Amino acid sequence: MTLLSGKNALIFGVANERSIAWGIAKAFHAQGATLGFSYAGELLERRVRPLAESLGSTFIEPCDVARDEDIQQVADKASAAFGQIDILVHSIGYAKAEELEGPYYRTSRDGFHLAMDISVYSFTALAGAFQPILRPGGALLTLTYYGAEKVAPNYNVMGVAKAALEASVRYLAYDLGPRGVRVNAISAGPIRTLAASGVSGFKDMYRHFHRLAPLQQNVTIDDIGGTAVYLCSDLSARVTGEIIYVDSGYNILGFPIPPCD
Ligand code: NAD
Ligand code: 0WE
C-alpha cells in the first residue's frame, strides 16, 4: 500500500522537467497515484507528452486557463476518462516580464488583469469546473510565494496576485469543506524553473537565499513533491485552507542575516 494508491490526480502546470508541477507528479507517481496532465499550449505538448508518458499517464490534454471553454473541455474529458478526480494540482502563474521590474506603481491595468486572470482566477475557475467530479476526501493544491505577504523586490503584481490566491484558498476551503474536499497551498522558496529564469530580481534573491535560510539549503522540486503528497493524501485529513511553507524556514525570520556558525 502506498499513500496515493487508488487516487486519480490531475496536474496543471508542467512545462518541463524543472517545473514544480513535475516534482509533484514524480512524488505522486511514487505513491501509486494515477496521473493526468494538462499543458498550456501546442508549443509545450512536445515537452510534456514524453514526461507524462514516462509516468504511465495517457491523459494529456491542452488547457489555456485564460479560456473558459478550454477549462470546461478538460473537465469533460477528465470525467469521461477517470469518472471522478481525487486530486487537482494548480501550478500556474504568469505576469508580463515588464511587470516584474521597476516600481510596483508602474503596473499597467492590462498587466494587472492578466496576472490576476492567469495566476488567481484560474484556480477558482478550475475548482468550479471540477467540483461536480471531485470525490469526497479529495484535495486541491496550489503554489504560492512569500511575496504575497512581505515585499519581495520586483515580484510586484505577482505578489498582489499571490495574496489574492492565498485568500482564494481560504474561500474555496470554506465552500468545498462540506463536500469533504480540502484546499491548501504550498508556499515554496525560490527554485530555478522556467518561470524564474531571465528575471533579474529572482537571480539576486536566489543567490543569497541558501545562506540566509535557517536550513541553509535551497529548495528543490522534490522537496515540494514530498509536502504535496502529505497535503493530497489522507495523512493531512482535516487540514484545509492552509498555506504550508516549504522554504528552508526562511519565512520565520524577522531579520534575515546569515547565522553565526
Ligand atoms: P514553470 O514555468 O515550470 O511553471 C509555470 C506553468 O504555468 C508552466 O507550465 C506554464 O505553461 C503555465 N502557464 C502559464 N500560463 C498559462 C496559461 N494561460 N494556461 C495554462 N498554463 C499556463 O515554473 P514553476 O516555478 O514551476 O511555477 C509553478 C508555480 O509555482 C507558479 O504558480 C509559481 O508562481 C509558483 N512558485 C514558483 C516558485 C519558484 O521560485 N520557481 C516559488 C514559489 C511559487
Ligand atoms: O512565482 C514566481 C514566478 C512568477 C513569474 C515569473 C515570470 C518570468 C517570465 C510570473 N510570470 C513571469 N513571466 C515571464 O515572462 N516565483 C515565485 C519566482 C520568482 O519570480 C520573481 C521572483 C521570484 C522568487 C520575479 C521577481 C522577483 C522575485
Coordinates of C-alpha atoms and ligand atoms in Angstrom, one line a residue:
M1 CA 0.0 0.0 0.0
T2 CA 1.2 3.5 -0.9
L3 CA -0.2 6.9 0.2
L4 CA -2.0 7.7 -3.0
S5 CA -2.9 4.3 -4.4
G6 CA -6.4 4.3 -6.0
K7 CA -6.4 8.1 -6.3
N8 CA -6.7 10.0 -9.6
A9 CA -4.6 13.2 -9.7
L10 CA -4.8 15.9 -12.4
I11 CA -1.7 18.1 -12.7
F12 CA -1.8 21.6 -14.3
G13 CA 1.5 23.4 -14.9
V14 CA 4.2 21.1 -16.2
A15 CA 6.3 23.0 -18.7
N16 CA 9.5 20.9 -18.5
E17 CA 11.5 18.6 -16.1
R18 CA 12.4 21.6 -13.9
S19 CA 8.7 22.6 -13.2
I20 CA 7.5 22.4 -9.6
A21 CA 4.5 20.5 -11.1
W22 CA 6.9 17.8 -12.4
G23 CA 8.4 17.4 -8.9
I24 CA 4.8 16.9 -7.6
A25 CA 4.0 14.5 -10.4
K26 CA 7.0 12.3 -9.7
A27 CA 6.2 12.2 -6.0
F28 CA 2.5 11.3 -6.6
H29 CA 3.6 8.5 -9.0
A30 CA 6.0 7.1 -6.4
Q31 CA 3.0 6.9 -4.1
G32 CA 0.8 5.0 -6.5
A33 CA -1.4 7.7 -7.9
T34 CA -2.9 7.6 -11.4
L35 CA -1.9 10.8 -13.2
G36 CA -3.4 13.1 -15.8
F37 CA -1.7 16.2 -17.2
S38 CA -2.7 19.4 -18.8
Y39 CA -0.4 21.8 -20.6
A40 CA -0.7 25.4 -21.7
G41 CA -0.4 25.3 -25.5
E42 CA 0.7 23.4 -28.6
L43 CA 4.3 24.5 -28.1
L44 CA 4.5 22.7 -24.8
E45 CA 3.0 19.4 -25.9
R46 CA 6.3 18.2 -27.3
R47 CA 7.9 18.6 -23.9
V48 CA 5.0 17.5 -21.7
R49 CA 3.8 14.4 -23.5
P50 CA 7.1 12.3 -23.1
L51 CA 7.3 13.3 -19.4
A52 CA 3.7 12.3 -18.8
E53 CA 4.2 9.0 -20.6
S54 CA 7.3 8.2 -18.6
L55 CA 5.0 8.1 -15.5
G56 CA 2.5 5.9 -17.3
S57 CA 0.0 8.6 -18.0
T58 CA -2.3 8.5 -21.0
F59 CA -4.4 11.6 -20.1
I60 CA -2.5 14.6 -21.6
E61 CA -4.8 17.5 -22.6
P62 CA -4.2 21.1 -23.6
C63 CA -5.8 23.8 -21.5
D64 CA -5.1 27.5 -21.7
V65 CA -6.6 28.6 -18.3
A66 CA -7.4 32.0 -19.8
R67 CA -10.1 30.3 -21.8
D68 CA -13.3 29.1 -20.1
E69 CA -14.0 26.7 -22.9
D70 CA -10.6 25.0 -22.5
I71 CA -11.3 24.5 -18.8
Q72 CA -14.7 23.0 -19.4
Q73 CA -13.2 20.7 -22.1
V74 CA -10.6 19.2 -19.8
A75 CA -13.2 18.8 -17.1
D76 CA -15.5 16.9 -19.5
K77 CA -12.6 14.8 -20.8
A78 CA -11.4 14.0 -17.2
S79 CA -15.0 13.0 -16.3
A80 CA -15.0 10.6 -19.3
A81 CA -11.5 9.2 -18.6
F82 CA -11.5 8.9 -14.8
G83 CA -15.1 9.2 -13.7
Q84 CA -14.1 11.0 -10.5
I85 CA -11.0 13.0 -9.5
D86 CA -9.3 12.9 -6.1
I87 CA -6.6 15.5 -6.5
L88 CA -6.2 18.6 -8.6
V89 CA -2.8 20.5 -8.6
H90 CA -2.7 24.1 -9.9
S91 CA 1.0 25.1 -10.5
I92 CA 0.4 28.0 -12.8
G93 CA 1.4 31.7 -12.6
Y94 CA 2.1 34.4 -15.2
A95 CA 2.7 38.1 -15.4
K96 CA 4.2 40.0 -18.3
A97 CA 8.0 40.2 -17.9
E98 CA 7.9 44.0 -17.9
E99 CA 5.7 44.0 -14.8
L100 CA 8.4 42.1 -12.8
E101 CA 10.8 45.0 -12.7
G102 CA 10.7 48.7 -11.6
P103 CA 8.3 50.1 -9.1
Y104 CA 5.0 48.3 -8.4
Y105 CA 3.1 51.6 -9.1
R106 CA 4.1 51.3 -12.8
T107 CA 1.9 48.2 -13.2
S108 CA -0.4 48.6 -16.2
R109 CA -4.1 48.0 -16.0
D110 CA -3.7 45.3 -18.6
G111 CA -0.8 43.7 -16.8
F112 CA -2.7 43.7 -13.6
H113 CA -5.7 42.0 -15.1
L114 CA -3.6 39.4 -16.9
A115 CA -1.6 38.4 -13.8
M116 CA -4.8 38.1 -11.8
D117 CA -6.6 36.1 -14.5
I118 CA -3.9 33.5 -15.1
S119 CA -2.4 33.3 -11.6
V120 CA -5.6 33.7 -9.4
Y121 CA -8.9 33.4 -11.2
S122 CA -7.8 30.2 -13.0
F123 CA -7.6 28.3 -9.6
T124 CA -11.1 29.3 -8.8
A125 CA -12.3 28.5 -12.3
L126 CA -10.8 25.0 -12.1
A127 CA -12.3 24.5 -8.7
G128 CA -15.7 25.4 -10.1
A129 CA -15.4 23.3 -13.3
F130 CA -14.2 20.2 -11.4
Q131 CA -16.5 20.5 -8.4
P132 CA -19.1 18.0 -9.9
I133 CA -16.4 15.3 -10.3
L134 CA -14.3 15.8 -7.2
R135 CA -14.6 12.8 -4.9
P136 CA -15.3 13.4 -1.2
G137 CA -12.0 13.1 0.6
G138 CA -10.3 14.8 -2.3
A139 CA -7.8 17.7 -2.3
L140 CA -7.0 20.8 -4.3
L141 CA -3.5 22.2 -4.2
T142 CA -1.9 25.4 -5.5
L143 CA 1.5 27.0 -5.3
T144 CA 2.3 30.4 -3.8
Y145 CA 5.2 32.5 -2.7
Y146 CA 6.2 34.6 0.3
G147 CA 6.0 37.8 -1.8
A148 CA 2.2 37.5 -1.1
E149 CA 2.8 38.6 2.5
K150 CA 6.0 40.6 2.5
V151 CA 7.7 42.7 -0.2
A152 CA 10.0 40.8 -2.5
P153 CA 11.6 43.4 -4.7
N154 CA 10.4 43.2 -8.3
Y155 CA 7.9 40.5 -7.6
N156 CA 5.4 43.4 -7.8
V157 CA 2.0 42.4 -9.3
M158 CA 2.7 38.7 -8.8
G159 CA 2.9 39.4 -5.0
V160 CA -0.5 41.0 -5.1
A161 CA -1.8 38.1 -7.2
K162 CA -0.4 35.5 -4.7
A163 CA -2.1 37.4 -1.9
A164 CA -5.4 37.0 -3.7
L165 CA -4.6 33.4 -4.5
E166 CA -4.0 32.7 -0.8
A167 CA -7.3 34.3 0.1
S168 CA -9.0 32.2 -2.6
V169 CA -7.6 29.1 -0.9
R170 CA -9.5 30.0 2.2
Y171 CA -12.7 30.8 0.5
L172 CA -12.6 27.7 -1.6
A173 CA -11.8 25.6 1.5
Y174 CA -14.9 27.1 3.1
D175 CA -17.1 26.3 0.0
L176 CA -15.8 22.8 -0.6
G177 CA -15.4 21.7 3.0
P178 CA -19.0 20.5 3.4
R179 CA -18.4 18.2 0.3
G180 CA -15.3 16.7 2.0
V181 CA -12.8 18.4 -0.3
R182 CA -9.8 20.1 1.2
V183 CA -8.0 23.1 -0.4
N184 CA -4.4 24.1 0.5
A185 CA -1.3 25.9 -0.8
I186 CA 2.4 25.3 -0.6
S187 CA 4.5 28.5 -0.3
A188 CA 7.7 27.5 -2.0
G189 CA 11.2 29.0 -1.5
P190 CA 12.9 30.2 -4.7
I191 CA 13.5 27.4 -7.3
R192 CA 15.2 27.8 -10.7
T193 CA 12.4 27.0 -13.1
L194 CA 11.3 28.4 -16.4
A195 CA 9.1 30.9 -14.7
A196 CA 12.1 32.1 -12.7
S197 CA 14.6 32.3 -15.5
G198 CA 15.6 35.6 -17.0
V199 CA 14.1 37.6 -14.1
S200 CA 17.0 39.7 -12.6
G201 CA 15.2 40.2 -9.3
F202 CA 15.0 36.4 -8.9
K203 CA 18.7 35.8 -9.5
D204 CA 19.8 38.2 -6.7
M205 CA 17.3 36.6 -4.3
Y206 CA 18.3 33.0 -5.2
R207 CA 22.0 33.7 -4.8
H208 CA 21.6 34.8 -1.2
F209 CA 18.7 32.5 -0.1
H210 CA 20.7 29.4 0.9
R211 CA 22.9 31.3 3.2
L212 CA 20.1 33.2 5.0
A213 CA 17.5 30.4 5.5
P214 CA 17.7 28.5 8.8
L215 CA 18.3 25.2 7.0
Q216 CA 21.0 26.8 4.8
Q217 CA 19.8 24.9 1.7
N218 CA 18.0 25.7 -1.5
V219 CA 14.6 24.2 -2.1
T220 CA 14.1 21.5 -4.8
I221 CA 11.1 20.4 -6.7
D222 CA 11.4 17.0 -4.9
D223 CA 11.0 18.8 -1.6
I224 CA 7.8 20.3 -2.9
G225 CA 6.7 16.9 -4.0
G226 CA 7.0 15.5 -0.5
T227 CA 4.8 18.1 1.1
A228 CA 2.3 17.8 -1.8
V229 CA 2.0 14.1 -1.1
Y230 CA 1.2 14.9 2.5
L231 CA -1.4 17.6 1.6
C232 CA -3.1 15.5 -1.0
S233 CA -3.2 12.2 0.9
D234 CA -5.2 11.1 3.9
L235 CA -2.2 11.9 6.1
S236 CA -3.5 15.5 6.1
A237 CA -7.2 14.7 6.6
R238 CA -8.8 17.7 8.5
V239 CA -6.1 20.1 7.2
T240 CA -7.7 22.7 4.9
G241 CA -7.4 26.4 4.0
E242 CA -3.7 26.4 5.0
I243 CA -0.6 27.9 3.5
I244 CA 2.3 25.4 4.2
Y245 CA 5.9 26.8 3.8
V246 CA 8.5 24.7 2.1
D247 CA 11.2 27.3 2.2
S248 CA 14.0 26.0 4.5
G249 CA 12.5 28.1 7.2
Y250 CA 13.1 31.5 5.6
N251 CA 9.6 32.8 6.4
I252 CA 10.2 32.7 10.2
L253 CA 12.9 35.2 10.1
G254 CA 12.3 38.8 11.2
F255 CA 15.8 39.9 10.2
P256 CA 17.5 37.7 7.6
I257 CA 21.3 37.8 8.2
P258 CA 23.5 34.7 7.9
P259 CA 23.6 32.6 11.1
C260 CA 26.8 32.8 13.2
D261 CA 28.3 29.3 12.8
Ligands
NAD1 P1 7.1 26.7 -14.6 O1 7.4 27.8 -15.7 O2 7.7 25.4 -14.8 O3 5.5 26.6 -14.4 C1 4.6 27.6 -14.7 C2 3.5 27.0 -15.5 O4 2.4 27.9 -15.8 C3 4.0 26.5 -16.9 O5 3.8 25.1 -17.1 C4 3.2 27.3 -17.9 O6 2.9 26.6 -19.0 C5 1.9 27.5 -17.0 N1 1.1 28.6 -17.6 C6 1.3 29.9 -17.8 N2 0.3 30.5 -18.4 C7 -0.7 29.5 -18.6 C8 -2.0 29.5 -19.2 N3 -2.5 30.6 -19.7 N4 -2.7 28.3 -19.2 C9 -2.1 27.2 -18.6 N5 -0.9 27.2 -18.1 C10 -0.2 28.3 -18.0 O7 7.5 27.4 -13.2 P2 7.3 27.0 -11.7 O8 8.3 27.8 -10.9 O9 7.2 25.5 -11.6 O10 5.9 27.6 -11.4 C11 4.8 26.9 -10.9 C12 4.1 27.6 -9.8 O11 4.9 27.7 -8.6 C13 3.7 29.1 -10.1 O12 2.4 29.3 -9.6 C14 4.7 29.9 -9.4 O13 4.2 31.2 -9.1 C15 4.9 29.1 -8.2 N6 6.1 29.3 -7.4 C16 7.3 29.3 -8.0 C17 8.5 29.5 -7.2 C18 9.9 29.5 -7.9 O14 10.8 30.0 -7.3 N7 10.0 28.9 -9.0 C19 8.4 29.8 -5.9 C20 7.1 29.8 -5.3 C21 6.0 29.6 -6.1
0WE2 O1 6.0 33.0 -8.9 C1 7.2 33.0 -9.4 C2 7.4 33.2 -10.8 C3 6.4 34.2 -11.4 C4 6.6 34.6 -12.8 C5 7.8 34.7 -13.5 C6 7.8 35.1 -14.8 C7 9.1 35.2 -15.6 C8 8.9 35.3 -17.1 C9 5.4 35.0 -13.5 N1 5.4 35.4 -14.8 C10 6.6 35.5 -15.4 N2 6.6 36.0 -16.7 C11 7.7 36.0 -17.5 O2 7.6 36.5 -18.7 N3 8.2 32.9 -8.5 C12 7.9 32.8 -7.1 C13 9.6 33.0 -8.9 C14 10.1 34.4 -8.8 O3 9.9 35.3 -9.8 C15 10.4 36.5 -9.4 C16 10.9 36.4 -8.1 C17 10.7 35.1 -7.7 C18 11.1 34.5 -6.4 C19 10.4 37.7 -10.1 C20 10.9 38.9 -9.4 C21 11.5 38.8 -8.2 C22 11.5 37.5 -7.5

